Amino acid sequence: MLIEIAELELHPIDFQEEFLPDAIDLGADVRQTSVLKTSGRAQLVEEHHGKHKVIKDIRLQGDLATTLEVSCARCLEAVTQNVARAFDLLYRPQGTDAGKEEISITAADAEIGYYKGDGLLLEDMLREQVLLSLPLKAICREDCKGLCPHCGKNLNMEQCSCTEPMEDPRWAALKEIRNKLDN
Ligand SMILES: [Zn+2]
Ligand SMILES: [Zn+2]
């Protein structure tokens, strides 16, 4: 759904949409397992710069909900994440902030984005918001034992026969250096 500036100039747009799994490309590591529902309102916000320059921003307010499946960061098993979040975002025309110090705004303030051309694709906003709602590292449970670094078995399912816990390779490398220095 394209939210068009031309239409926003006439009136705000209320939206209520449902997206089936795979309708929005979330990348290879995230699977949408239920319908994504979103509703809200888009409106035009005009920034007046001087007498003649008007910058047309799009303000998007609303909420979204869906269910996602990602891999556990330790054991790689599927983890289900329910996502429900409200948003209040401002999209400025792309290039508005180019070359100014405001360009760093994206990192500090995720509430501001940019749109290209005639308007903003709702799907683009949703992709961004859905991915932002995921934890950096999802784990299937607090005490997930992960995979054995020797044989790759899922230690939540079975105990493998590798008895010695594997040394962190970084420490092993340090130890090697120290041995060389000692000799
Ligand atoms: Zn796990
Ligand atoms: Zn093992």
XYZ file of N, CA and C and ligand atoms in Angstrom:
551
model
N 0.852 -1.193 0.000
C 0.000 0.000 0.000
C 0.888 1.243 0.000
N 0.716 2.072 -1.035
C 1.500 3.302 -1.123
C 0.702 4.449 -0.508
N 1.316 5.077 0.466
C 0.686 6.262 1.061
C 1.195 7.464 0.293
N 0.305 8.033 -0.507
C 0.735 9.066 -1.437
C 0.587 10.475 -0.886
N 1.623 11.233 -1.131
C 1.611 12.641 -0.737
C 0.411 13.365 -1.343
N 0.151 13.085 -2.624
C -0.946 13.770 -3.321
C -2.278 13.560 -2.599
N -2.468 12.341 -2.062
C -3.727 12.082 -1.357
C -3.716 12.708 0.036
N -2.546 12.663 0.665
C -2.439 13.260 2.006
C -2.678 14.771 1.972
N -2.408 15.361 0.835
C -2.639 16.800 0.710
C -4.131 17.117 0.772
N -4.945 16.114 0.473
C -6.397 16.303 0.508
C -6.984 15.965 1.878
N -6.473 14.898 2.457
C -7.027 14.443 3.743
C -6.101 13.399 4.362
N -6.183 13.215 5.681
C -5.397 12.133 6.308
C -5.898 10.781 5.802
N -5.054 9.777 5.855
C -5.445 8.437 5.409
C -5.464 7.497 6.607
N -6.631 6.927 6.845
C -6.721 5.894 7.871
C -6.535 4.559 7.185
N -5.699 3.723 7.800
C -5.486 2.416 7.166
C -5.712 1.289 8.152
N -6.136 0.166 7.579
C -6.313 -1.060 8.355
C -6.006 -2.178 7.385
N -4.879 -2.830 7.584
C -4.402 -3.779 6.588
C -3.987 -5.090 7.240
N -4.065 -6.139 6.429
C -3.561 -7.438 6.878
C -2.605 -7.972 5.813
N -1.489 -8.489 6.263
C -0.511 -9.037 5.329
C -0.258 -10.500 5.648
N -0.415 -11.335 4.643
C -0.161 -12.756 4.831
C 1.344 -12.987 4.990
N 1.718 -14.126 5.635
C 3.141 -14.457 5.707
C 3.762 -14.402 4.318
N 4.970 -13.909 4.247
C 5.742 -13.779 3.003
C 5.330 -12.596 2.128
N 4.284 -11.890 2.523
C 3.907 -10.702 1.748
C 4.952 -9.600 1.952
N 5.604 -9.630 3.104
C 6.650 -8.656 3.395
C 7.961 -9.410 3.551
N 8.970 -8.980 2.815
C 10.253 -9.667 2.849
C 11.018 -9.303 4.122
N 11.164 -10.272 5.013
C 11.839 -9.998 6.290
C 13.253 -10.565 6.318
N 13.727 -11.025 5.184
C 15.074 -11.588 5.139
C 15.052 -13.074 5.398
N 16.228 -13.689 5.314
C 16.313 -15.147 5.370
C 16.169 -15.699 6.790
N 16.439 -14.858 7.802
C 16.509 -15.380 9.167
C 15.222 -15.234 9.967
N 14.251 -14.581 9.388
C 13.011 -14.326 10.119
C 11.830 -14.859 9.310
N 10.954 -15.622 9.987
C 9.774 -16.135 9.303
C 8.527 -15.575 9.966
N 7.648 -15.020 9.155
C 6.382 -14.528 9.694
C 5.418 -15.699 9.678
N 4.865 -16.067 10.848
C 4.052 -17.279 10.890
C 2.564 -17.005 11.067
N 2.178 -15.757 11.264
C 0.747 -15.456 11.284
C 0.510 -14.161 10.518
N -0.754 -13.879 10.267
C -1.102 -12.650 9.550
C -0.571 -11.436 10.325
N -0.018 -10.490 9.607
C 0.416 -9.249 10.244
C -0.722 -8.246 10.119
N -1.167 -7.765 11.270
C -2.262 -6.792 11.253
C -1.734 -5.424 11.639
N -2.176 -4.434 10.927
C -1.767 -3.083 11.282
C -2.910 -2.121 11.025
N -3.004 -1.120 11.870
C -3.980 -0.070 11.606
C -3.420 1.229 12.134
N -3.885 2.308 11.587
C -3.388 3.602 12.028
C -3.788 4.707 11.087
N -3.072 5.804 11.213
C -3.399 6.997 10.434
C -2.133 7.643 9.909
N -2.207 8.070 8.657
C -1.107 8.821 8.049
C -1.582 10.240 7.812
N -0.740 11.202 8.131
C -1.098 12.573 7.806
C 0.103 13.391 7.381
N -0.206 14.446 6.693
C 0.831 15.317 6.169
C 1.247 16.311 7.247
N 2.545 16.480 7.392
C 3.063 17.513 8.288
C 3.928 18.430 7.435
N 3.572 19.694 7.378
C 4.342 20.614 6.540
C 5.325 21.411 7.375
N 6.569 21.367 6.957
C 7.602 22.174 7.622
C 7.856 23.382 6.742
N 7.678 24.538 7.315
C 7.918 25.747 6.532
C 9.327 26.257 6.788
N 10.101 26.305 5.710
C 11.458 26.814 5.813
C 11.510 28.113 5.040
N 11.597 29.183 5.744
C 11.590 30.480 5.069
C 10.212 30.754 4.494
N 10.157 31.606 3.498
C 8.863 32.028 2.963
C 8.306 31.046 1.948
N 9.222 30.435 1.174
C 8.744 29.713 0.004
C 8.942 28.213 0.067
N 9.802 27.784 0.981
C 10.124 26.366 0.971
C 9.254 25.604 1.971
N 8.572 24.605 1.456
C 7.760 23.755 2.326
C 8.227 22.313 2.162
N 8.568 21.691 3.284
C 8.962 20.286 3.236
C 7.775 19.453 3.710
N 7.422 18.474 2.904
C 6.246 17.664 3.232
C 6.642 16.358 3.893
N 6.363 16.264 5.161
C 6.663 15.050 5.912
C 5.400 14.209 6.064
N 5.609 12.935 6.285
C 4.484 12.032 6.540
C 4.582 11.547 7.979
N 3.533 11.786 8.748
C 3.513 11.243 10.098
C 2.640 9.993 10.102
N 3.162 8.922 10.657
C 2.456 7.644 10.698
C 2.288 7.218 12.140
N 1.044 7.068 12.533
C 0.781 6.608 13.896
C -0.103 5.369 13.818
N 0.172 4.411 14.672
C -0.672 3.223 14.664
C -0.035 2.089 15.433
N -0.490 0.884 15.143
C 0.139 -0.269 15.784
C 0.148 -1.452 14.841
N 0.938 -2.442 15.214
C 1.030 -3.649 14.396
C 1.178 -4.850 15.310
N 0.780 -5.999 14.817
C 0.923 -7.244 15.576
C 1.096 -8.413 14.621
N 1.966 -9.316 14.988
C 2.158 -10.536 14.205
C 2.934 -11.555 15.038
N 3.198 -12.696 14.453
C 4.012 -13.716 15.110
C 5.173 -14.068 14.189
N 6.340 -14.145 14.786
C 7.537 -14.428 14.004
C 8.233 -15.668 14.544
N 9.025 -16.259 13.675
C 9.851 -17.371 14.106
C 11.288 -17.062 13.715
N 12.178 -17.155 14.692
C 13.601 -16.947 14.425
C 14.358 -18.140 15.002
N 15.653 -18.202 14.737
C 16.440 -19.308 15.278
C 17.055 -18.914 16.611
N 17.065 -19.868 17.548
C 17.733 -19.637 18.821
C 19.222 -19.376 18.545
N 19.763 -18.341 19.171
C 21.158 -17.965 18.925
C 22.126 -19.036 19.428
N 21.659 -19.899 20.338
C 22.570 -20.928 20.872
C 22.383 -22.291 20.213
N 21.124 -22.728 20.079
C 20.921 -24.103 19.596
C 20.291 -24.168 18.205
N 19.927 -23.022 17.666
C 19.375 -22.917 16.305
C 17.956 -23.460 16.151
N 17.337 -23.939 17.237
C 15.945 -24.368 17.149
C 15.055 -23.142 16.930
N 13.876 -23.373 16.377
C 12.958 -22.274 16.109
C 12.413 -21.672 17.410
N 12.376 -20.366 17.469
C 11.827 -19.647 18.621
C 10.688 -18.761 18.119
N 9.548 -18.859 18.784
C 8.410 -18.031 18.385
C 8.412 -16.718 19.159
N 8.237 -15.628 18.450
C 8.211 -14.300 19.076
C 6.901 -13.615 18.697
N 6.140 -13.245 19.695
C 4.950 -12.451 19.412
C 5.343 -10.988 19.405
N 4.935 -10.321 18.370
C 5.303 -8.918 18.223
C 4.042 -8.073 18.265
N 4.035 -7.072 19.103
C 2.928 -6.111 19.130
C 3.532 -4.788 19.528
N 3.446 -3.819 18.651
C 4.019 -2.539 19.022
C 3.250 -1.383 18.401
N 3.333 -0.269 19.105
C 2.730 0.954 18.605
C 3.838 1.771 17.955
N 3.483 2.575 16.978
C 4.499 3.424 16.359
C 3.973 4.836 16.157
N 4.896 5.753 16.171
C 4.602 7.157 15.886
C 5.848 7.671 15.178
N 5.774 7.707 13.864
C 6.978 7.919 13.060
C 6.829 9.116 12.138
N 7.954 9.711 11.852
C 7.952 10.829 10.920
C 8.874 10.494 9.751
N 8.321 10.575 8.558
C 9.121 10.324 7.359
C 9.313 11.625 6.604
N 10.561 11.944 6.323
C 10.891 13.163 5.591
C 11.295 12.777 4.170
N 11.170 13.716 3.233
C 11.589 13.386 1.867
C 13.071 13.042 1.846
N 13.427 12.009 1.102
C 14.826 11.619 1.055
C 15.667 12.756 0.480
N 16.801 12.985 1.122
C 17.675 14.055 0.664
C 17.507 15.332 1.456
N 16.437 15.439 2.236
C 16.185 16.653 3.016
C 17.349 16.979 3.936
N 17.877 15.927 4.573
C 18.906 16.149 5.571
C 20.305 15.878 5.049
N 20.406 15.610 3.751
C 21.709 15.258 3.193
C 22.718 16.371 3.424
N 23.893 15.974 3.878
C 24.974 16.941 4.047
C 24.884 17.749 5.327
N 23.756 17.631 6.040
C 23.663 18.368 7.293
C 24.022 17.426 8.445
N 24.213 18.024 9.587
C 24.583 17.182 10.726
C 23.417 16.282 11.151
N 22.222 16.653 10.722
C 21.045 15.863 11.065
C 21.108 14.439 10.499
N 22.068 14.237 9.616
C 22.154 12.941 8.966
C 22.380 11.825 9.986
N 22.957 12.187 11.126
C 23.210 11.176 12.148
C 21.951 10.857 12.952
N 20.866 11.491 12.595
C 19.642 11.363 13.357
C 19.097 9.929 13.365
N 19.363 9.195 12.294
C 18.798 7.850 12.192
C 19.247 6.932 13.327
N 20.500 7.052 13.711
C 20.988 6.183 14.781
C 20.425 6.609 16.132
N 20.420 7.911 16.367
C 20.014 8.413 17.676
C 18.496 8.356 17.848
N 17.782 8.564 16.778
C 16.350 8.702 16.885
C 15.688 7.879 15.785
N 15.346 6.657 16.130
C 14.811 5.739 15.127
C 13.411 6.129 14.677
N 12.870 7.185 15.258
C 11.508 7.567 14.918
C 11.433 8.377 13.635
N 12.585 8.698 13.064
C 12.591 9.459 11.825
C 13.144 8.633 10.683
N 12.403 8.636 9.590
C 12.862 7.919 8.411
C 12.707 8.802 7.191
N 12.926 8.219 6.026
C 12.849 8.996 4.787
C 12.004 8.268 3.765
N 11.273 9.024 2.969
C 10.535 8.419 1.866
C 11.064 8.960 0.554
N 10.841 8.161 -0.486
C 11.353 8.509 -1.813
C 10.189 8.836 -2.720
N 10.315 9.845 -3.527
C 9.348 10.096 -4.600
C 7.973 10.499 -4.105
N 6.957 9.774 -4.596
C 5.563 10.190 -4.393
C 4.978 9.834 -3.044
N 5.650 8.981 -2.319
C 5.064 8.590 -1.056
C 5.825 7.472 -0.375
N 5.169 6.895 0.599
C 5.802 5.888 1.436
C 5.057 4.566 1.299
N 5.826 3.517 1.053
C 5.234 2.190 0.979
C 5.045 1.676 2.413
N 3.806 1.388 2.750
C 3.504 0.915 4.101
C 4.329 -0.329 4.442
N 4.511 -1.191 3.459
C 5.280 -2.422 3.664
C 6.718 -2.136 4.126
N 7.309 -1.070 3.594
C 8.685 -0.730 3.985
C 8.744 -0.348 5.456
N 7.770 0.435 5.879
C 7.715 0.841 7.279
C 7.522 -0.379 8.170
N 6.624 -1.283 7.753
C 6.329 -2.460 8.572
C 7.550 -3.364 8.704
N 8.269 -3.546 7.593
C 9.466 -4.389 7.639
C 10.431 -3.842 8.691
N 10.644 -2.532 8.630
C 11.569 -1.887 9.551
C 11.117 -2.047 11.006
N 9.836 -1.816 11.233
C 9.311 -1.886 12.598
C 9.325 -3.313 13.146
N 9.012 -4.271 12.298
C 9.007 -5.666 12.730
C 10.427 -6.097 13.101
N 11.391 -5.751 12.253
C 12.771 -6.165 12.520
C 13.329 -5.450 13.758
N 12.901 -4.216 13.962
C 13.345 -3.482 15.152
C 12.815 -4.104 16.442
N 11.691 -4.770 16.343
C 11.068 -5.308 17.552
C 11.709 -6.616 17.996
N 12.548 -7.182 17.140
C 13.193 -8.447 17.508
C 14.402 -8.197 18.403
N 14.598 -9.077 19.382
C 15.817 -8.941 20.186
C 17.031 -9.260 19.318
N 18.177 -8.691 19.663
C 19.396 -8.911 18.890
C 19.724 -10.399 18.828
N 19.591 -11.056 19.971
C 19.817 -12.495 20.019
C 18.646 -13.148 20.720
N 17.857 -13.883 19.979
C 16.744 -14.598 20.598
C 17.257 -15.933 21.117
N 16.829 -16.313 22.314
C 17.167 -17.662 22.776
C 15.881 -18.399 23.134
N 15.897 -19.716 22.953
C 14.672 -20.505 23.104
C 14.247 -20.568 24.567
N 15.209 -20.570 25.463
C 14.900 -20.493 26.890
C 16.155 -20.033 27.623
N 15.955 -19.488 28.787
C 17.038 -18.858 29.547
C 18.232 -19.805 29.716
N 17.950 -21.078 29.975
C 19.040 -22.018 30.272
C 19.371 -22.917 29.083
N 19.122 -22.418 27.890
C 19.451 -23.200 26.692
C 20.934 -23.573 26.736
N 21.219 -24.861 26.555
C 22.615 -25.314 26.658
C 23.365 -25.177 25.334
N 22.627 -24.941 24.267
C 23.281 -24.720 22.970
C 23.796 -25.995 22.325
N 24.649 -25.798 21.343
C 25.219 -26.934 20.618
C 26.611 -27.240 21.158
N 26.974 -28.504 21.193
C 28.327 -28.868 21.587
C 29.297 -28.350 20.525
N 30.312 -27.598 20.938
C 31.237 -27.044 19.948
C 32.107 -28.121 19.287
N 32.160 -29.299 19.902
C 32.949 -30.387 19.301
C 32.168 -31.127 18.233
N 30.990 -31.647 18.635
C 30.280 -32.558 17.739
C 29.006 -31.947 17.170
N 28.608 -30.787 17.678
C 27.452 -30.104 17.096
C 26.107 -30.617 17.566
N 26.097 -31.542 18.555
C 24.814 -32.050 19.051
C 24.099 -30.984 19.876
N 22.771 -31.005 19.801
C 21.970 -30.087 20.607
C 21.952 -30.601 22.039
N 22.619 -29.892 22.942
C 22.793 -30.369 24.322
C 21.516 -30.288 25.155
N 20.477 -29.642 24.615
C 19.188 -29.658 25.305
C 18.517 -31.021 25.129
N 18.859 -31.696 24.034
C 18.212 -32.953 23.688
C 18.975 -34.139 24.255
N 20.278 -34.064 24.172
C 21.073 -35.216 24.602
C 22.450 -34.759 25.085
N 23.025 -35.587 25.933
C 24.381 -35.367 26.395
C 25.295 -36.059 25.391
N 26.271 -35.341 24.898
C 27.167 -36.019 23.961
C 28.321 -36.629 24.745
N 29.199 -37.324 24.056
C 30.270 -38.003 24.780
C 31.557 -37.187 24.810
N 31.515 -35.970 24.301
C 32.686 -35.093 24.414
C 32.727 -34.628 25.867
N 33.679 -35.143 26.639
C 33.652 -34.878 28.079
C 34.239 -33.519 28.449
N 35.388 -33.188 27.861
C 36.045 -31.928 28.207
C 35.287 -30.756 27.605
N 34.942 -29.791 28.401
C 34.363 -28.599 27.785
C 35.438 -27.945 26.926
N 35.060 -27.542 25.749
C 36.061 -26.974 24.844
C 36.493 -25.617 25.339
N 37.797 -25.400 25.230
C 38.360 -24.128 25.633
C 37.993 -23.069 24.600
N 37.743 -21.879 25.060
C 37.487 -20.767 24.150
C 38.710 -20.610 23.256
N 38.531 -20.648 21.955
C 39.689 -20.605 21.040
C 40.558 -19.358 21.237
N 39.947 -18.259 21.723
C 40.755 -17.053 21.930
C 41.765 -17.266 23.054
N 41.311 -17.973 24.124
C 42.216 -18.266 25.235
C 43.296 -19.242 24.795
N 42.875 -20.200 23.967
C 43.832 -21.184 23.472
C 44.952 -20.489 22.706
N 44.569 -19.502 21.906
C 45.567 -18.772 21.122
C 46.516 -18.009 22.038
N 45.958 -17.406 23.089
C 46.782 -16.664 24.046
C 47.757 -17.581 24.756
N 47.246 -18.754 25.109
C 48.064 -19.721 25.830
C 49.253 -20.136 24.977
N 48.974 -20.306 23.701
C 50.023 -20.706 22.773
C 51.116 -19.638 22.722
N 50.685 -18.384 22.679
C 51.649 -17.287 22.629
C 52.492 -17.275 23.907
N 51.801 -17.488 25.040
C 52.518 -17.459 26.311
C 53.540 -18.596 26.379
N 53.149 -19.774 25.900
C 54.077 -20.908 25.879
C 55.325 -20.586 25.068
N 55.109 -19.914 23.940
C 56.236 -19.568 23.089
C 57.156 -18.586 23.804
N 56.539 -17.631 24.525
C 57.328 -16.627 25.217
C 58.150 -17.254 26.352
N 57.541 -18.257 27.016
C 58.210 -18.902 28.127
C 59.434 -19.705 27.673
N 59.364 -20.233 26.477
C 60.444 -21.105 26.030
C 61.680 -20.339 25.564
Zn 18.177 -22.780 22.277
Zn 29.868 -33.140 21.732
